[in-house]
CSV table of C-alpha atoms in Angstrom, one decimal:
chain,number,residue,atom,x,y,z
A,57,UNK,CA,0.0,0.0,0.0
A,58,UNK,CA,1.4,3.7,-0.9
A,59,UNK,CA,1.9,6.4,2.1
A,60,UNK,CA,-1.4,8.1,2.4
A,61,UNK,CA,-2.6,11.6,3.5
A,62,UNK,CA,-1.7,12.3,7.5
A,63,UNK,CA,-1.8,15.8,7.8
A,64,UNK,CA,-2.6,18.9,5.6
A,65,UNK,CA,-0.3,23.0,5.8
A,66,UNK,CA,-3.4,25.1,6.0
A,67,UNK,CA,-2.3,29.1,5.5
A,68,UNK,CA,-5.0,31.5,6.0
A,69,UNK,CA,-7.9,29.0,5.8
A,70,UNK,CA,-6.3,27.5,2.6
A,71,UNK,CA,-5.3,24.2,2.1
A,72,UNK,CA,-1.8,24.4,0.7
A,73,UNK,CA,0.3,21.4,0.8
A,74,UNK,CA,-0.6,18.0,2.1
A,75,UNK,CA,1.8,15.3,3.9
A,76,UNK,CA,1.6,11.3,3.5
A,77,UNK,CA,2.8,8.5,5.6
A,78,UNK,CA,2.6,5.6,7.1
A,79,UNK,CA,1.4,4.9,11.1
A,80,UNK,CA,1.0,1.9,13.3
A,81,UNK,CA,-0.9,1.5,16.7
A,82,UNK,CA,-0.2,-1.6,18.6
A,83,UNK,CA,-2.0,-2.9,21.5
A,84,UNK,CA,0.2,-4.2,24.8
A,85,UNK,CA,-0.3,-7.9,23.3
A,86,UNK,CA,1.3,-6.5,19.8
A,87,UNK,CA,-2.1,-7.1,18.2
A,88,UNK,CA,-2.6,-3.7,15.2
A,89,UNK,CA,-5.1,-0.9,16.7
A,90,UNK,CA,-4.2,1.2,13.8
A,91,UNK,CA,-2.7,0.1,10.4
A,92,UNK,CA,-2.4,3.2,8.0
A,93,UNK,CA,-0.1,3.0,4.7
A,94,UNK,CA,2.5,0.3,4.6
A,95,UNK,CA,3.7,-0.3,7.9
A,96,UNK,CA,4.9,-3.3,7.2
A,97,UNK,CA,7.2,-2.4,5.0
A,98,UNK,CA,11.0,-1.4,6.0
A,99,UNK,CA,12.4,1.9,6.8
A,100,UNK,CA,15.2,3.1,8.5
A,101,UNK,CA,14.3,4.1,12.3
A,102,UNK,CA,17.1,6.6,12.5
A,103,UNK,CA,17.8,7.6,15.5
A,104,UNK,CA,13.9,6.4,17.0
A,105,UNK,CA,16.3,3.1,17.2
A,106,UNK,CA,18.8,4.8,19.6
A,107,UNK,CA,17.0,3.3,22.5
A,108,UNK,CA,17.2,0.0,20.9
A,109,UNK,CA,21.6,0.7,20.5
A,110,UNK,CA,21.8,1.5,24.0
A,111,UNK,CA,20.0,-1.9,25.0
A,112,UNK,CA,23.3,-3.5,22.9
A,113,UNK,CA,25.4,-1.3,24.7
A,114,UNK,CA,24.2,-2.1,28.1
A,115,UNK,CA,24.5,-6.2,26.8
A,116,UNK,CA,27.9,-5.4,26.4
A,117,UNK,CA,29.0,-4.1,29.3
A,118,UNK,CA,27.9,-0.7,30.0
A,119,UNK,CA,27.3,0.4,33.4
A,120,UNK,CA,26.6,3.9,33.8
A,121,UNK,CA,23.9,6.0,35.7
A,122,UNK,CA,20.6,6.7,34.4
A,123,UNK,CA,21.5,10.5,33.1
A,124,UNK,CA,24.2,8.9,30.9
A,125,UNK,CA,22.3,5.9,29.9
A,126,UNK,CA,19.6,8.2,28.9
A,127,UNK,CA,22.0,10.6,26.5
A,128,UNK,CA,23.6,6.9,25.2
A,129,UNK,CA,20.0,6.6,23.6
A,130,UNK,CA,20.0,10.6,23.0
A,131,UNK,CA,19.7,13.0,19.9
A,132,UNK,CA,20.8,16.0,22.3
A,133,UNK,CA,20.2,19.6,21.9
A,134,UNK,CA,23.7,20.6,22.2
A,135,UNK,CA,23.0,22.3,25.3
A,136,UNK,CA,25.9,22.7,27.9
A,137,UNK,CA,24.5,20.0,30.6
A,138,UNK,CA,24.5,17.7,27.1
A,139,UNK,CA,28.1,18.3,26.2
A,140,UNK,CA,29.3,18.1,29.9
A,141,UNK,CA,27.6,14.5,30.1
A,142,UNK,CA,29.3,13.4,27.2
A,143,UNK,CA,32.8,14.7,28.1
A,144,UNK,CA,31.9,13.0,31.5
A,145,UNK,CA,30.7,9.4,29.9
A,146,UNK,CA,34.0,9.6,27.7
A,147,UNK,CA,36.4,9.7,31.0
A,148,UNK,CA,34.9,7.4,32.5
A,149,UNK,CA,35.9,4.9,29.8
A,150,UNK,CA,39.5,6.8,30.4
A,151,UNK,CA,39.0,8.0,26.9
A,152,UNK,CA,38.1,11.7,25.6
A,153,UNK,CA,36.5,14.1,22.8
A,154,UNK,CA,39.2,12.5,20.1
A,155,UNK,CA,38.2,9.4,20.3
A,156,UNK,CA,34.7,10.7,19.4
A,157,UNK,CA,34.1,9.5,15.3
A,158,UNK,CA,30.6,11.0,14.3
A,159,UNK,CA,30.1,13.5,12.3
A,160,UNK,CA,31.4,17.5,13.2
A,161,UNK,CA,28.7,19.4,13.5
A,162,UNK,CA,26.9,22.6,15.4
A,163,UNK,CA,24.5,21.9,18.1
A,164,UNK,CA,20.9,21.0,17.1
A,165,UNK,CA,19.1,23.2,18.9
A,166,UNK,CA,18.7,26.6,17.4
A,167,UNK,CA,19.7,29.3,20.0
A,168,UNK,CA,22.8,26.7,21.0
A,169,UNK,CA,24.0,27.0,17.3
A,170,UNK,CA,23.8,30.5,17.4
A,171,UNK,CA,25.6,31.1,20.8
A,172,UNK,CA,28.6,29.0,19.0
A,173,UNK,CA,28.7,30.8,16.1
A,174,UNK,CA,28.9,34.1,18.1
A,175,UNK,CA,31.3,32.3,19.9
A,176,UNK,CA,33.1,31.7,16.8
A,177,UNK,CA,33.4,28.0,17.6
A,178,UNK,CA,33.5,25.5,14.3
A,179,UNK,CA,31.3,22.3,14.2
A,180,UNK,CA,32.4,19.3,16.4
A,181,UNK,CA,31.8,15.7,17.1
A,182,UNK,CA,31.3,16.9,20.5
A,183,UNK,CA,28.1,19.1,20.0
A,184,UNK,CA,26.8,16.9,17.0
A,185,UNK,CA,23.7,15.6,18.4
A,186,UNK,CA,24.4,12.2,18.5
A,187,UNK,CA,27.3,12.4,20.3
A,188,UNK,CA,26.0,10.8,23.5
A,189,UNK,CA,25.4,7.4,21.6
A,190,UNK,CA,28.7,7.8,20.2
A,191,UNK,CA,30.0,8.0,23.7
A,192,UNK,CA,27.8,4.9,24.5
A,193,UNK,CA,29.4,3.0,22.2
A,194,UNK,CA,33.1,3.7,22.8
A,195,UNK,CA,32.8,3.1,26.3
A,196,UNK,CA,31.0,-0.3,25.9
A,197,UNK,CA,33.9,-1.3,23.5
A,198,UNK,CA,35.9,-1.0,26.8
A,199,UNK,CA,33.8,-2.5,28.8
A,200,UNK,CA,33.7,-5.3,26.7
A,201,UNK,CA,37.6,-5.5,25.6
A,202,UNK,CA,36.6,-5.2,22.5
A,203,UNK,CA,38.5,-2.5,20.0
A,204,UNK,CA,37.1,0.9,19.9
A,205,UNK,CA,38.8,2.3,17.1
A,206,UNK,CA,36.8,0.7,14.5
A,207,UNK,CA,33.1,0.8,16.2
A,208,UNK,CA,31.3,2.2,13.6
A,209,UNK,CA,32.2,-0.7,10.7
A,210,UNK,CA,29.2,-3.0,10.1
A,211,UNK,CA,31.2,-6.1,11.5
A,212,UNK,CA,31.8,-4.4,14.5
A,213,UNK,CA,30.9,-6.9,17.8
A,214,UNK,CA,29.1,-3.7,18.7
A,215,UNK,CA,27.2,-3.5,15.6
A,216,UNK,CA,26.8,-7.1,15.4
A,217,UNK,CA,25.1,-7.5,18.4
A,218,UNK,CA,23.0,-4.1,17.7
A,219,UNK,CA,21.8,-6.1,14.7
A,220,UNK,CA,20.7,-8.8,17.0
A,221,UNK,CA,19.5,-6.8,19.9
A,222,UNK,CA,17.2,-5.1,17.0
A,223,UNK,CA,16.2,-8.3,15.0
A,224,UNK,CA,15.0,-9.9,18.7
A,225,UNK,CA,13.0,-7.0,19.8
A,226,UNK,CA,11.5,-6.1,16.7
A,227,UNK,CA,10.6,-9.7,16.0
A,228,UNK,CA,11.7,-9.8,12.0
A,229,UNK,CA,14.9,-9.8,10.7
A,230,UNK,CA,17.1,-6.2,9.5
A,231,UNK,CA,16.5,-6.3,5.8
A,232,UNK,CA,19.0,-3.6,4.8
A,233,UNK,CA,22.1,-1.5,6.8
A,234,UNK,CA,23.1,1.7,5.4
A,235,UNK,CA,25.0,4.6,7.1
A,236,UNK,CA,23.4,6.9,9.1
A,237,UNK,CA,24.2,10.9,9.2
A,238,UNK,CA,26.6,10.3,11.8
A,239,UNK,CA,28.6,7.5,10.4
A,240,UNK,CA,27.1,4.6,12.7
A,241,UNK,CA,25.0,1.8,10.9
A,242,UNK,CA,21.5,2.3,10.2
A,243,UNK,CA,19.3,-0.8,10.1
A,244,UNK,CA,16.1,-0.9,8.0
A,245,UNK,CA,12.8,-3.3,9.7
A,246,UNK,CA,9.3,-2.2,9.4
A,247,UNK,CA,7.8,0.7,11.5
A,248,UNK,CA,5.2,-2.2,12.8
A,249,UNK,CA,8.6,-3.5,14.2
A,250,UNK,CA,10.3,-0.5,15.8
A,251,UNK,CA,6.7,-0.4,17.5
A,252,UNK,CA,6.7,-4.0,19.1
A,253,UNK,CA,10.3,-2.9,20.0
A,254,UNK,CA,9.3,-0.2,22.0
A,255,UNK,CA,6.5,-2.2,23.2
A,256,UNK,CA,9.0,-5.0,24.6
A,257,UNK,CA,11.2,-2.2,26.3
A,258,UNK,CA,8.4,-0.6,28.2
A,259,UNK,CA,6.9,-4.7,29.4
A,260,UNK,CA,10.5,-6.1,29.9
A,261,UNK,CA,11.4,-7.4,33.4
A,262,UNK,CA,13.3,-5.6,36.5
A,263,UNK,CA,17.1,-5.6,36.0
A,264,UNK,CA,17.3,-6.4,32.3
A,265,UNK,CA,19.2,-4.3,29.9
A,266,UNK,CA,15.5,-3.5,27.9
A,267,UNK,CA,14.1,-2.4,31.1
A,268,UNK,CA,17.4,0.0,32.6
A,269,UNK,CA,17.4,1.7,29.5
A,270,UNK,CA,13.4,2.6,29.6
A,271,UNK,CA,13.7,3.9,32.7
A,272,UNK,CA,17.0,5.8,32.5
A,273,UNK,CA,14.9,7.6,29.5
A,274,UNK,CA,11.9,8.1,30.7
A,275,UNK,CA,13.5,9.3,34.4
A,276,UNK,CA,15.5,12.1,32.0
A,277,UNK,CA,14.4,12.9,29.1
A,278,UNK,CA,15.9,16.2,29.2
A,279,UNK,CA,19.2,14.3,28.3
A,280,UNK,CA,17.3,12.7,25.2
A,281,UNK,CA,16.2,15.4,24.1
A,282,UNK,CA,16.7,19.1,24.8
A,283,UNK,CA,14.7,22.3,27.2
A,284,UNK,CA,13.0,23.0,24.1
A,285,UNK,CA,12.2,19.8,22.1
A,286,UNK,CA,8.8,17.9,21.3
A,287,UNK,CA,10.3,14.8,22.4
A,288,UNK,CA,11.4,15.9,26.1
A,289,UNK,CA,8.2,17.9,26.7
A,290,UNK,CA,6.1,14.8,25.7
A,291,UNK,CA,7.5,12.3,27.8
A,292,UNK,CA,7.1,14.6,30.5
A,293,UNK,CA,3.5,15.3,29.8
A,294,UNK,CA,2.1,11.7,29.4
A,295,UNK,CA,3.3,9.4,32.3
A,296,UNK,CA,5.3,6.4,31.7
A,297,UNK,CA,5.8,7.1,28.2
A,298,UNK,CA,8.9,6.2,26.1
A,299,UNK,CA,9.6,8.4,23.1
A,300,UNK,CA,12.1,9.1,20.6
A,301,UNK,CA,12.1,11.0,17.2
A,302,UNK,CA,14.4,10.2,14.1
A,303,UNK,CA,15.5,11.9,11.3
A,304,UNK,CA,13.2,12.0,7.8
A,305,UNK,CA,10.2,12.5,9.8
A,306,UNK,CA,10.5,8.9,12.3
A,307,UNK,CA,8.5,9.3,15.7
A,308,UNK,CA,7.9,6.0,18.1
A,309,UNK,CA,6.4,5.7,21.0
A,310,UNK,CA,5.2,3.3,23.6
A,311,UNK,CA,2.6,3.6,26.9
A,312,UNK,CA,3.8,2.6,30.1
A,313,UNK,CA,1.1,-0.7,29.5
A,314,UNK,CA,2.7,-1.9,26.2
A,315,UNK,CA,0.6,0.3,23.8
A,316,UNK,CA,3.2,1.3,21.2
A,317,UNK,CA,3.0,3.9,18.3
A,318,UNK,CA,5.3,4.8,15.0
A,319,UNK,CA,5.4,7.3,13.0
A,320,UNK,CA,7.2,8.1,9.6
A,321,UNK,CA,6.4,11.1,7.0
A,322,UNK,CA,6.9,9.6,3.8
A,323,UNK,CA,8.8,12.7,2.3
A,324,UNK,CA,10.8,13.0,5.6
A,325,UNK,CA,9.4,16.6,6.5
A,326,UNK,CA,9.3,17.0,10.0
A,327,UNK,CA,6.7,19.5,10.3
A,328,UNK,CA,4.3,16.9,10.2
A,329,UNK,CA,6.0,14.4,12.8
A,330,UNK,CA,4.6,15.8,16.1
A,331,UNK,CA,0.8,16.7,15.0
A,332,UNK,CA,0.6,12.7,13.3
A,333,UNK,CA,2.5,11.6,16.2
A,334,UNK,CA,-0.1,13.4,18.4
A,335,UNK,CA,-2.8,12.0,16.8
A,336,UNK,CA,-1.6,8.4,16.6
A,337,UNK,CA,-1.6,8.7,20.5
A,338,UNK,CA,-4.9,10.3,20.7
A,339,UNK,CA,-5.9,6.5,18.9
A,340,UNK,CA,-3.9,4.8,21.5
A,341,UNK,CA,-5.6,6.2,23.9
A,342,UNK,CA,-3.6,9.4,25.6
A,343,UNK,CA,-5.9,12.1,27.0
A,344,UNK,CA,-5.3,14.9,24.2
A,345,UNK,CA,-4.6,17.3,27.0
A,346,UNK,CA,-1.8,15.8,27.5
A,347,UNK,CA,-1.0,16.4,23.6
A,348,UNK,CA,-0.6,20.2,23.8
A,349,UNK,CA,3.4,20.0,23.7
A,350,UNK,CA,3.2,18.3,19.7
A,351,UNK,CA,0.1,20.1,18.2
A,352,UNK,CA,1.9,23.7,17.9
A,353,UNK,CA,3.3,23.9,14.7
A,354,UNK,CA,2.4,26.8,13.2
A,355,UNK,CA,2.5,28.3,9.3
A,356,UNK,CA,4.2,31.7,9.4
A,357,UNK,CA,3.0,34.8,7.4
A,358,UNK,CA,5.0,37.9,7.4
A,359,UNK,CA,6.5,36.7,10.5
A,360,UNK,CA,3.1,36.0,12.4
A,361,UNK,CA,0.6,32.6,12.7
A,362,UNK,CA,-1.7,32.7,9.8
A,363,UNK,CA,-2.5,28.9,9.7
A,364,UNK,CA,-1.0,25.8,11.0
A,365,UNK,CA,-0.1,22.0,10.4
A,366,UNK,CA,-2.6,19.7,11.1
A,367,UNK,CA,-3.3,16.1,11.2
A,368,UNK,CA,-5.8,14.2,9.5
A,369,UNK,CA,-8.0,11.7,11.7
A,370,UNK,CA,-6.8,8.5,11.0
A,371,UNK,CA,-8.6,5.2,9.9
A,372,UNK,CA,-7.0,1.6,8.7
């Protein structure tokens, strides 16, 4: 089935543009609420998977407290508590920024990039966003023995067990790996997968590496996201609820029961992510005042609101 229409860019009562995608509800016992588009078919998570990673990293020997386990699983704002944490999760593997190998870049969050600019600071692995995981996953090469100059190739034991870490929770096998914007591995399943994995972190038992790494989120999601991001203010707003957004428009979600939501905007335009995502929880059953946080996304006109992004009710 093709991506279908999720939401509509309404500017001064006039429908201008419309977004398709694909969505998935699932109930706690992994049985479809919601099927809309092809969510069976594979995507790439992004980083909605980062949770996922950190589960691999914890397998292999990481053993940190819950604010850096929660920014292992991050895509951080850049803000300065952010790049303290990963400076600190780096030491304590006895290793540093220069060990760091994703991608330079200026910190995500708008008013952070411009404070380094004015700063006249250049882009670093240290303020890319994904750093945290990056940190993750040098310091459970040394908890595991294993090399750490080489983490990011495919064959990596790190990525090797990501891969199976991902194919168990998901519950179908990776069909594709690619290369993700900051040089780690990205593995493609279905977004009816990435759902049942979030479903299976939220249900899994006291003391397991699934269930440390939903709580250290879900206890700070300030470190997974940012002050000012969707993601942070929405797992702060519903209780219990595990969330994280991806590049090219990838949201996933799951209730503190089991209920478990993804998202992906079929042309990747994030606009549309948090008013879909906000509806798709609406299905599963969040009160919608709890939704305010992701339904803001106004259309701009001369530099004030003159319409907004909106999502379409959805039926499958």
């Amino acid at each position: 089935m093709p991506a279908v229409p999720v939401a509509t860019v309404v500017r001064s009562g006039f429908v201008e543009s419309v977004h398709h995608g694909h969505v998935v509800v699932l109930d706690p016992g992994g049985q479809p609420l919601l099927s809309v588009g092809a969510p069976d078919e594979p995507v790439f998570p992004r980083s909605s998977n980062k949770p996922v990673q950190a589960v691999a990293m914890v397998r292999a020997g990481l053993d940190v407290d819950d604010e850096l386990l929660a920014l292992a699983a991050a895509s951080h704002s850049g803000e300065p508590f952010h790049l303290d944490a990963v400076r600190k999760l780096l030491a304590a593997a006895g290793l540093d920024e220069a060990d760091l190998q994703n991608t330079p870049d200026l910190p995500y969050d708008p008013q952070e990039r411009a404070r380094w600019l004015a700063a006249g600071r250049p882009p670093s692995s240290l303020a890319q966003n994904c750093s945290g995981k990056h940190a993750g996953m040098l310091a459970a090469c040394v908890a595991a023995g294993w090399d750490h100059t080489d983490y990011l190739d495919p064959g990596h034991p790190l990525q090797r067990l990501t891969t199976e870490v991902l194919t168990e929770l998901a519950g179908e096998p990776v069909t594709h790996v690619g290369t993700d914007g900051c040089g780690a591995p990205v593995l493609a399943v279905s977004l009816t997968g990435v759902a049942r994995a979030f479903s299976r972190l939220v249900r899994a038992p006291e003391g397991t590496a699934e269930q440390r790494v939903a709580a250290a989120i879900r206890r700070h999601p300030r470190f997974v996201g940012g002050t000012r991001r969707d993601v942070t203010a929405l797992m702060e707003a519903v209780p219990g609820l595990l969330a994280k957004d991806g590049a090219e428009a990838v949201y996933a979600a799951a209730l503190a029961d089991g209920t478990a939501v993804a998202v992906k905007i079929a042309d990747g335009g994030d606009r549309a992510r948090p008013v879909v995502m906000a509806e798709a929880l609406r299905v599963a059953g969040v009160d919608p005042a709890r939704l305010g946080c992701l339904d803001d996304v106004p259309v701009l006109g001369h530099g004030r609101p003159v319409g907004a992004v909106r999502a379409l009710p959805l039926a499958g």
